């Protein structure tokens, strides 16, 4: 069965520092991979997705993620965080583009001024 | 172009009651998916409706049911409410079945006492 693991429940970084949020998935083939962000009172917003091709994916708001098949990982990165990046981040996987999405439990990002 | 809207924003019910949650799709979208997000968890797929027909269901009991109307708006009905049904209920609309075109609404917070 597919699963998604986000090992860090909470992460705190200083404003301007770099960020990496970890995501590992369990699936036999190369799945479709997503990162979503959820701010308080807001719905989920898609940051980026990986289906195939270049393993370094650029997203919105200055985020990027790298697919590493050998590590079954799809980590999210940002070179310099802003206070407005404080939110909950969800990694998600689907076996194909039209199938149901399975979400991880999320990582809450806190930003220190 | 309006986004995905959900009503009500918050709802309090007692155990055993029934509840109906509503979702208006983004203009031009013909697919609606519903998710349950318990506190501290990622969203879990409940079911999806495509052109008024159910098109996939997650691991939820039959007391969770839905409808999609000709204008592609949707309802989620939950009968015989249980305490564990307390959660944020999210709907997402898309144009067709492709997951990367999903847009999420802000959710309905259901509390069951």
Coordinates of C-alpha atoms in Angstrom, one line a residue:
Chain A
X1 CA 0.0 0.0 0.0
X2 CA 1.1 3.5 -0.7
X3 CA 2.2 5.7 2.2
X4 CA 3.8 9.0 2.7
X5 CA 6.0 9.9 5.7
X6 CA 6.9 13.3 6.8
X7 CA 9.4 12.7 9.7
X8 CA 9.3 16.2 11.1
X9 CA 6.0 17.3 12.9
X10 CA 7.4 20.8 13.6
X11 CA 10.3 22.7 12.2
X12 CA 11.5 26.1 13.3
X13 CA 13.8 28.3 11.2
X14 CA 14.8 31.9 11.3
X15 CA 13.6 34.3 8.7
X16 CA 16.1 34.4 5.9
X17 CA 17.5 31.0 6.6
X18 CA 17.2 28.1 4.2
X19 CA 14.6 25.4 4.6
X20 CA 14.3 21.7 3.8
X21 CA 11.2 19.7 4.6
X22 CA 11.5 16.0 4.3
X23 CA 9.1 13.6 2.6
X24 CA 9.5 9.8 2.0
X25 CA 7.1 7.7 0.1
X26 CA 6.4 4.0 -0.2
X27 CA 5.3 2.9 -3.6
X28 CA 6.6 0.3 -6.1
X29 CA 6.6 2.5 -9.2
X30 CA 7.4 6.2 -9.6
X31 CA 4.3 7.9 -8.3
X32 CA 2.9 11.3 -8.8
X33 CA 4.2 13.6 -6.1
X34 CA 2.9 16.8 -4.7
X35 CA 3.6 19.4 -2.1
X36 CA 0.7 21.5 -0.7
X37 CA 0.7 24.4 1.8
X38 CA -2.1 25.1 4.2
X39 CA -2.3 28.4 6.0
X40 CA -4.7 28.9 9.0
X41 CA -8.3 29.3 7.7
X42 CA -7.2 28.5 4.1
X43 CA -7.6 25.5 1.9
X44 CA -4.7 23.6 0.5
X45 CA -2.7 25.3 -2.2
X46 CA -0.6 23.3 -4.6
X47 CA 3.1 24.4 -4.4
X48 CA 4.5 22.0 -7.0
X49 CA 4.2 18.6 -8.5
X50 CA 6.4 15.9 -10.1
X51 CA 5.1 13.5 -12.7
X52 CA 8.2 12.7 -14.8
X53 CA 11.2 14.3 -16.4
X54 CA 13.6 16.7 -14.6
X55 CA 13.9 15.6 -11.0
X56 CA 14.3 19.1 -9.7
X57 CA 10.9 20.8 -9.8
X58 CA 10.3 24.5 -9.4
X59 CA 7.1 25.7 -7.7
X60 CA 5.4 28.8 -6.6
X61 CA 6.5 31.1 -3.9
X62 CA 10.2 30.3 -4.5
X63 CA 9.9 26.6 -3.5
X64 CA 11.5 23.7 -5.2
X65 CA 11.6 20.0 -4.6
X66 CA 13.9 17.2 -5.7
X67 CA 12.8 13.7 -6.6
X68 CA 15.3 11.0 -5.6
X69 CA 14.2 7.6 -6.7
X70 CA 17.1 5.8 -4.9
X71 CA 16.0 7.3 -1.6
X72 CA 12.2 7.3 -2.3
X73 CA 12.2 11.0 -1.3
X74 CA 10.7 14.2 -2.5
X75 CA 12.1 16.9 -0.2
X76 CA 10.9 20.5 -0.4
X77 CA 13.4 23.4 -0.2
X78 CA 13.5 27.1 -0.1
X79 CA 16.8 29.1 0.0
X80 CA 15.5 31.9 2.2
X81 CA 12.2 31.8 4.1
X82 CA 9.9 34.7 4.8
X83 CA 7.6 35.1 7.8
X84 CA 4.7 34.6 5.5
X85 CA 5.9 31.0 4.9
X86 CA 4.8 30.0 8.3
X87 CA 2.1 27.3 7.6
X88 CA 1.5 23.6 7.5
X89 CA 3.1 21.7 4.6
X90 CA 1.8 18.4 3.2
X91 CA 3.6 16.0 0.9
X92 CA 1.2 13.8 -1.1
X93 CA 1.5 10.8 -3.5
X94 CA -0.8 9.3 -6.1
X95 CA -0.2 6.2 -8.2
X96 CA -1.2 8.1 -11.3
X97 CA -2.6 11.4 -12.3
X98 CA -6.2 10.4 -12.0
X99 CA -6.1 8.4 -8.8
X100 CA -6.8 9.4 -5.3
X101 CA -4.1 11.3 -3.4
X102 CA -2.6 10.1 -0.2
X103 CA -1.4 12.8 2.1
X104 CA 1.3 12.8 4.7
X105 CA 0.6 14.0 8.2
X106 CA 2.1 17.4 7.6
X107 CA 5.0 19.5 8.9
X108 CA 4.2 22.7 10.8
X109 CA 6.7 25.4 9.9
X110 CA 7.5 28.1 12.4
X111 CA 9.5 31.2 11.5
X112 CA 11.6 33.1 14.0
X113 CA 12.0 36.9 13.4
Chain B
X1 CA -13.6 33.5 -11.9
X2 CA -14.8 32.5 -8.4
X3 CA -12.9 30.0 -6.4
X4 CA -14.1 27.0 -4.4
X5 CA -16.5 27.9 -1.6
X6 CA -17.8 25.8 1.2
X7 CA -20.6 26.3 3.7
X8 CA -21.0 26.5 6.5
X9 CA -17.7 27.6 7.9
X10 CA -18.2 26.0 11.3
X11 CA -20.8 23.5 12.5
X12 CA -21.6 21.9 15.9
X13 CA -23.7 18.8 16.1
X14 CA -24.3 16.1 18.6
X15 CA -23.7 12.4 18.3
X16 CA -26.3 10.5 16.3
X17 CA -27.4 13.6 14.3
X18 CA -27.0 14.0 10.6
X19 CA -25.2 16.8 8.8
X20 CA -25.0 18.2 5.2
X21 CA -22.0 20.1 4.0
X22 CA -22.0 22.1 0.8
X23 CA -19.4 22.9 -1.8
X24 CA -19.5 25.2 -4.9
X25 CA -17.0 24.3 -7.5
X26 CA -14.7 26.7 -9.3
X27 CA -16.3 27.9 -12.5
X28 CA -15.8 25.4 -15.3
X29 CA -14.9 22.5 -13.1
X30 CA -16.9 19.3 -13.4
X31 CA -15.2 17.1 -10.7
X32 CA -15.5 17.4 -6.9
X33 CA -13.5 15.5 -4.3
X34 CA -14.1 15.5 -0.6
X35 CA -11.5 15.0 2.1
X36 CA -11.6 14.7 5.9
X37 CA -8.8 16.2 7.8
X38 CA -8.7 15.3 11.5
X39 CA -6.7 17.4 13.9
X40 CA -3.0 16.9 13.4
X41 CA -3.5 14.7 10.4
X42 CA -3.3 15.1 6.6
X43 CA -6.5 15.1 4.5
X44 CA -8.0 11.7 3.8
X45 CA -9.9 11.1 0.6
X46 CA -13.6 10.4 1.1
X47 CA -14.9 10.2 -2.4
X48 CA -15.0 11.9 -5.8
X49 CA -17.8 12.9 -8.1
X50 CA -17.3 13.4 -11.8
X51 CA -20.2 14.7 -13.9
X52 CA -22.7 13.7 -11.2
X53 CA -21.5 10.1 -10.8
X54 CA -19.4 8.8 -7.9
X55 CA -16.0 8.0 -9.3
X56 CA -14.0 6.5 -6.5
X57 CA -14.3 6.2 -2.8
X58 CA -11.9 6.0 0.1
X59 CA -12.1 3.9 3.2
X60 CA -15.2 5.5 4.7
X61 CA -18.4 3.8 5.8
X62 CA -21.7 4.1 3.9
X63 CA -23.0 6.7 6.3
X64 CA -20.8 9.1 4.4
X65 CA -22.6 9.9 1.2
X66 CA -22.6 12.6 -1.4
X67 CA -24.3 14.2 -4.3
X68 CA -23.2 16.3 -7.3
X69 CA -25.7 18.5 -9.0
X70 CA -26.0 19.5 -12.6
X71 CA -24.2 22.8 -11.9
X72 CA -21.4 20.7 -10.4
X73 CA -21.9 21.9 -6.9
X74 CA -21.8 19.1 -4.3
X75 CA -23.0 18.0 -0.9
X76 CA -21.4 15.7 1.6
X77 CA -23.9 14.0 4.0
X78 CA -22.9 12.2 7.1
X79 CA -25.5 10.2 9.1
X80 CA -25.4 8.9 12.6
X81 CA -22.6 11.3 13.6
X82 CA -19.8 9.9 15.8
X83 CA -17.3 11.8 18.0
X84 CA -14.5 10.8 15.6
X85 CA -16.3 12.6 12.7
X86 CA -15.1 15.9 14.2
X87 CA -12.7 17.2 11.6
X88 CA -12.1 19.8 8.9
X89 CA -13.9 18.7 5.7
X90 CA -12.4 20.0 2.5
X91 CA -13.7 19.9 -1.0
X92 CA -11.7 20.3 -4.1
X93 CA -12.8 20.9 -7.6
X94 CA -11.0 20.2 -10.8
X95 CA -11.6 20.2 -14.5
X96 CA -11.7 16.5 -15.3
X97 CA -9.9 14.0 -13.2
X98 CA -6.4 15.3 -13.2
X99 CA -5.2 15.8 -9.7
X100 CA -2.8 18.6 -10.6
X101 CA -5.8 20.8 -11.5
X102 CA -7.5 20.5 -8.1
X103 CA -8.4 23.7 -6.2
X104 CA -9.3 23.3 -2.6
X105 CA -11.9 25.2 -0.6
X106 CA -11.3 26.6 2.8
X107 CA -13.2 23.8 4.5
X108 CA -16.0 23.3 7.0
X109 CA -15.0 22.7 10.6
X110 CA -17.4 20.1 12.1
X111 CA -17.5 19.5 15.8
X112 CA -19.4 16.5 17.2
X113 CA -20.3 16.6 20.9

